[in-house]
mmCIF file of C-alpha atoms in Angstrom:
data_model
loop_
_atom_site.group_PDB
_atom_site.id
_atom_site.type_symbol
_atom_site.label_atom_id
_atom_site.label_comp_id
_atom_site.label_asym_id
_atom_site.label_seq_id
_atom_site.Cartn_x
_atom_site.Cartn_y
_atom_site.Cartn_z
ATOM 1 C CA MET A 297 -0.004 -0.006 -0.012
ATOM 2 C CA LEU A 298 2.813 2.423 0.778
ATOM 3 C CA THR A 299 4.411 1.771 -2.602
ATOM 4 C CA PHE A 300 1.148 2.594 -4.373
ATOM 5 C CA VAL A 301 0.797 5.876 -2.492
ATOM 6 C CA GLY A 302 4.381 6.776 -3.357
ATOM 7 C CA LEU A 303 3.762 6.106 -7.050
ATOM 8 C CA GLU A 304 0.585 8.146 -7.002
ATOM 9 C CA GLN A 305 2.439 11.122 -5.555
ATOM 10 C CA ASN A 306 5.130 10.811 -8.235
ATOM 11 C CA ALA A 307 2.570 10.806 -11.034
ATOM 12 C CA SER A 308 0.820 13.917 -9.777
ATOM 13 C CA ALA A 309 4.132 15.692 -9.120
ATOM 14 C CA LYS A 310 4.684 16.357 -12.822
ATOM 15 C CA TYR A 311 2.811 19.620 -12.587
ATOM 16 C CA VAL A 312 2.081 21.186 -9.231
ATOM 17 C CA ASN A 313 1.747 24.934 -9.840
ATOM 18 C CA ASN A 314 2.140 27.616 -12.436
ATOM 19 C CA ARG A 315 5.779 28.448 -11.615
ATOM 20 C CA THR A 316 7.315 26.020 -14.111
ATOM 21 C CA THR A 317 6.284 24.330 -17.343
ATOM 22 C CA PRO A 318 5.149 20.688 -17.137
ATOM 23 C CA THR A 319 8.079 18.283 -17.355
ATOM 24 C CA GLU A 320 6.248 16.039 -19.844
ATOM 25 C CA LEU A 321 6.210 18.872 -22.409
ATOM 26 C CA ARG A 322 9.785 20.112 -21.965
ATOM 27 C CA GLY A 323 12.236 19.871 -24.799
ATOM 28 C CA ALA A 324 12.173 20.582 -28.524
ATOM 29 C CA TRP A 325 9.077 19.779 -30.631
ATOM 30 C CA TYR A 326 8.873 19.929 -34.449
ATOM 31 C CA ASN A 327 6.131 20.345 -37.015
ATOM 32 C CA TYR A 328 6.869 19.984 -40.704
ATOM 33 C CA ALA A 329 6.192 23.265 -42.530
ATOM 34 C CA GLY A 330 7.006 21.971 -46.027
ATOM 35 C CA LYS A 331 9.970 22.577 -48.351
ATOM 36 C CA ASN A 332 12.479 21.054 -45.859
ATOM 37 C CA LYS A 333 11.481 23.520 -43.115
ATOM 38 C CA TRP A 334 10.201 22.818 -39.621
ATOM 39 C CA SER A 335 8.403 24.984 -37.121
ATOM 40 C CA LYS A 336 9.833 24.416 -33.646
ATOM 41 C CA ILE A 337 8.641 24.895 -30.082
ATOM 42 C CA VAL A 338 11.204 24.675 -27.280
ATOM 43 C CA VAL A 339 9.690 24.265 -23.816
ATOM 44 C CA ASN A 340 12.145 24.982 -20.995
ATOM 45 C CA LYS A 341 11.521 25.019 -17.256
ATOM 46 C CA HIS A 342 10.794 28.791 -17.140
ATOM 47 C CA SER A 343 10.271 29.691 -20.801
ATOM 48 C CA VAL A 344 8.696 28.734 -24.132
ATOM 49 C CA ASN A 345 10.322 29.701 -27.428
ATOM 50 C CA LEU A 346 8.436 29.512 -30.727
ATOM 51 C CA TYR A 347 9.902 29.410 -34.198
ATOM 52 C CA MET A 348 6.894 29.217 -36.481
ATOM 53 C CA TYR A 349 6.593 29.346 -40.271
ATOM 54 C CA PHE A 350 3.615 31.283 -41.626
ATOM 55 C CA GLU A 351 3.455 31.831 -45.380
ATOM 56 C CA ASN A 352 7.118 30.740 -45.786
ATOM 57 C CA THR A 353 8.365 33.310 -43.267
ATOM 58 C CA LEU A 354 9.893 32.338 -39.929
ATOM 59 C CA HIS A 355 8.446 34.142 -36.904
ATOM 60 C CA ALA A 356 10.226 33.824 -33.545
ATOM 61 C CA ASN A 357 8.619 34.542 -30.172
ATOM 62 C CA SER A 358 9.931 34.013 -26.660
ATOM 63 C CA TYR A 359 7.831 33.845 -23.498
ATOM 64 C CA SER A 360 9.287 33.615 -19.995
ATOM 65 C CA LEU A 361 8.292 33.815 -16.386
ATOM 66 C CA LYS A 362 11.059 36.340 -15.872
ATOM 67 C CA ASN A 363 9.513 38.763 -18.410
ATOM 68 C CA ASN A 364 6.008 38.117 -17.052
ATOM 69 C CA ASN A 365 4.631 37.206 -20.487
ATOM 70 C CA LEU A 366 4.384 33.480 -19.844
ATOM 71 C CA ASN A 367 1.205 32.242 -18.213
ATOM 72 C CA ILE A 368 1.023 28.535 -17.386
ATOM 73 C CA ALA A 369 -2.477 27.280 -16.620
ATOM 74 C CA ASN A 370 -4.520 24.102 -16.746
ATOM 75 C CA LEU A 371 -7.513 24.576 -18.992
ATOM 76 C CA ASN A 372 -11.119 23.420 -19.064
ATOM 77 C CA GLY A 373 -10.646 21.290 -15.962
ATOM 78 C CA LYS A 374 -8.632 18.847 -18.032
ATOM 79 C CA LYS A 375 -5.731 17.515 -15.984
ATOM 80 C CA ASN A 376 -2.930 17.666 -18.540
ATOM 81 C CA VAL A 377 -3.987 20.447 -20.950
ATOM 82 C CA TYR A 378 -2.023 23.683 -20.652
ATOM 83 C CA SER A 379 -2.012 27.209 -22.002
ATOM 84 C CA PHE A 380 1.297 29.067 -21.897
ATOM 85 C CA TYR A 381 0.932 32.636 -23.120
ATOM 86 C CA THR A 382 -0.903 35.878 -22.709
ATOM 87 C CA GLY A 383 0.021 37.070 -26.219
ATOM 88 C CA THR A 384 -2.397 38.387 -28.819
ATOM 89 C CA SER A 385 -0.770 36.830 -31.905
ATOM 90 C CA HIS A 386 -2.882 34.288 -33.772
ATOM 91 C CA ALA A 387 -0.139 31.770 -33.086
ATOM 92 C CA THR A 388 -0.437 32.128 -29.336
ATOM 93 C CA SER A 389 -3.931 33.177 -28.390
ATOM 94 C CA SER A 390 -6.311 30.439 -27.225
ATOM 95 C CA SER A 391 -3.654 27.747 -27.741
ATOM 96 C CA GLU A 392 -3.898 24.625 -25.644
ATOM 97 C CA TYR A 393 -1.086 22.042 -25.415
ATOM 98 C CA TRP A 394 -1.000 18.444 -24.217
ATOM 99 C CA LEU A 395 1.004 15.256 -24.537
ATOM 100 C CA SER A 396 -1.244 12.991 -26.550
ATOM 101 C CA ARG A 397 -1.685 9.245 -26.328
ATOM 102 C CA GLN A 398 -1.142 9.184 -30.129
ATOM 103 C CA ARG A 399 2.226 7.795 -31.210
ATOM 104 C CA ILE A 400 4.200 8.447 -34.364
ATOM 105 C CA HIS A 401 7.191 6.188 -34.994
ATOM 106 C CA GLY A 402 6.686 4.801 -31.478
ATOM 107 C CA LYS A 403 6.933 8.176 -29.675
ATOM 108 C CA ARG A 404 4.134 10.182 -28.126
ATOM 109 C CA VAL A 405 3.326 13.497 -29.745
ATOM 110 C CA MET A 406 2.369 16.879 -28.390
ATOM 111 C CA LYS A 407 -0.853 18.327 -29.765
ATOM 112 C CA LEU A 408 -1.769 21.987 -30.005
ATOM 113 C CA TYR A 409 -5.350 23.106 -30.443
ATOM 114 C CA TYR A 410 -6.456 26.444 -31.801
ATOM 115 C CA ASN A 411 -8.906 28.017 -34.202
ATOM 116 C CA SER A 412 -12.164 26.055 -34.202
ATOM 117 C CA GLY A 413 -11.131 22.474 -34.763
ATOM 118 C CA TYR A 414 -7.541 22.732 -36.005
ATOM 119 C CA PHE A 415 -5.147 20.348 -34.232
ATOM 120 C CA SER A 416 -1.426 20.762 -34.819
ATOM 121 C CA VAL A 417 0.693 17.637 -34.145
ATOM 122 C CA TRP A 418 4.330 18.070 -32.927
ATOM 123 C CA ASN A 419 7.047 15.405 -32.873
ATOM 124 C CA ARG A 420 10.241 15.099 -30.855
ATOM 125 C CA ASN A 421 12.172 14.429 -34.111
ATOM 126 C CA LYS A 422 12.152 16.160 -37.465
ATOM 127 C CA ILE A 423 9.787 14.072 -39.571
ATOM 128 C CA LYS A 424 9.047 15.088 -43.164
ATOM 129 C CA HIS A 425 5.292 14.795 -42.825
ATOM 130 C CA ASN A 426 2.753 17.121 -41.268
ATOM 131 C CA TYR A 427 0.319 15.113 -39.138
ATOM 132 C CA SER A 428 -1.829 18.156 -38.252
ATOM 133 C CA TYR A 429 -5.538 17.914 -39.036
ATOM 134 C CA ASN A 430 -8.930 19.590 -38.957
ATOM 135 C CA TYR A 431 -11.682 18.029 -36.824
ATOM 136 C CA ASP A 432 -14.797 19.553 -38.330
ATOM 137 C CA LYS A 433 -17.493 17.878 -36.254
ATOM 138 C CA PRO A 434 -19.437 20.070 -33.787
ATOM 139 C CA ASP A 435 -17.907 18.304 -30.767
ATOM 140 C CA TYR A 436 -14.289 19.368 -31.584
ATOM 141 C CA ILE A 437 -13.851 20.784 -28.050
ATOM 142 C CA SER A 438 -14.226 17.258 -26.662
ATOM 143 C CA GLN A 439 -11.092 16.243 -28.604
ATOM 144 C CA ILE A 440 -8.835 18.552 -26.566
ATOM 145 C CA GLY A 441 -6.621 16.467 -24.286
ATOM 146 C CA LYS A 442 -6.878 13.223 -26.273
#
């Protein structure tokens, strides 16, 4: 019984407050942008850096707790779904992130939801395929966190 309690505390210790990013999402994540280019998100303990391609142009943004422009919050009462920023850019507003159960090449992926049913899929490795998709059914909100 004591071992079970210890394991339960370890599992819930991944994210305790909004002072650091969740450990399960830390590291570099890639999304194929076409033409041998990748968008990249780097999640560090106290910051999130974005390198996103929009219309063949690279846009870089950095958010940190030190600069007070990084907001880490659980969303919609879903245990492992997070929002990171307070920015107004279309790339950052209303974005929700989670480590999905979906696997690509044997590794779990991070998903990003924004814009009425668009789900962006991010890999730990540079893979020359974009797995992002639109979920156009009316219950698209229920897909967040899966």
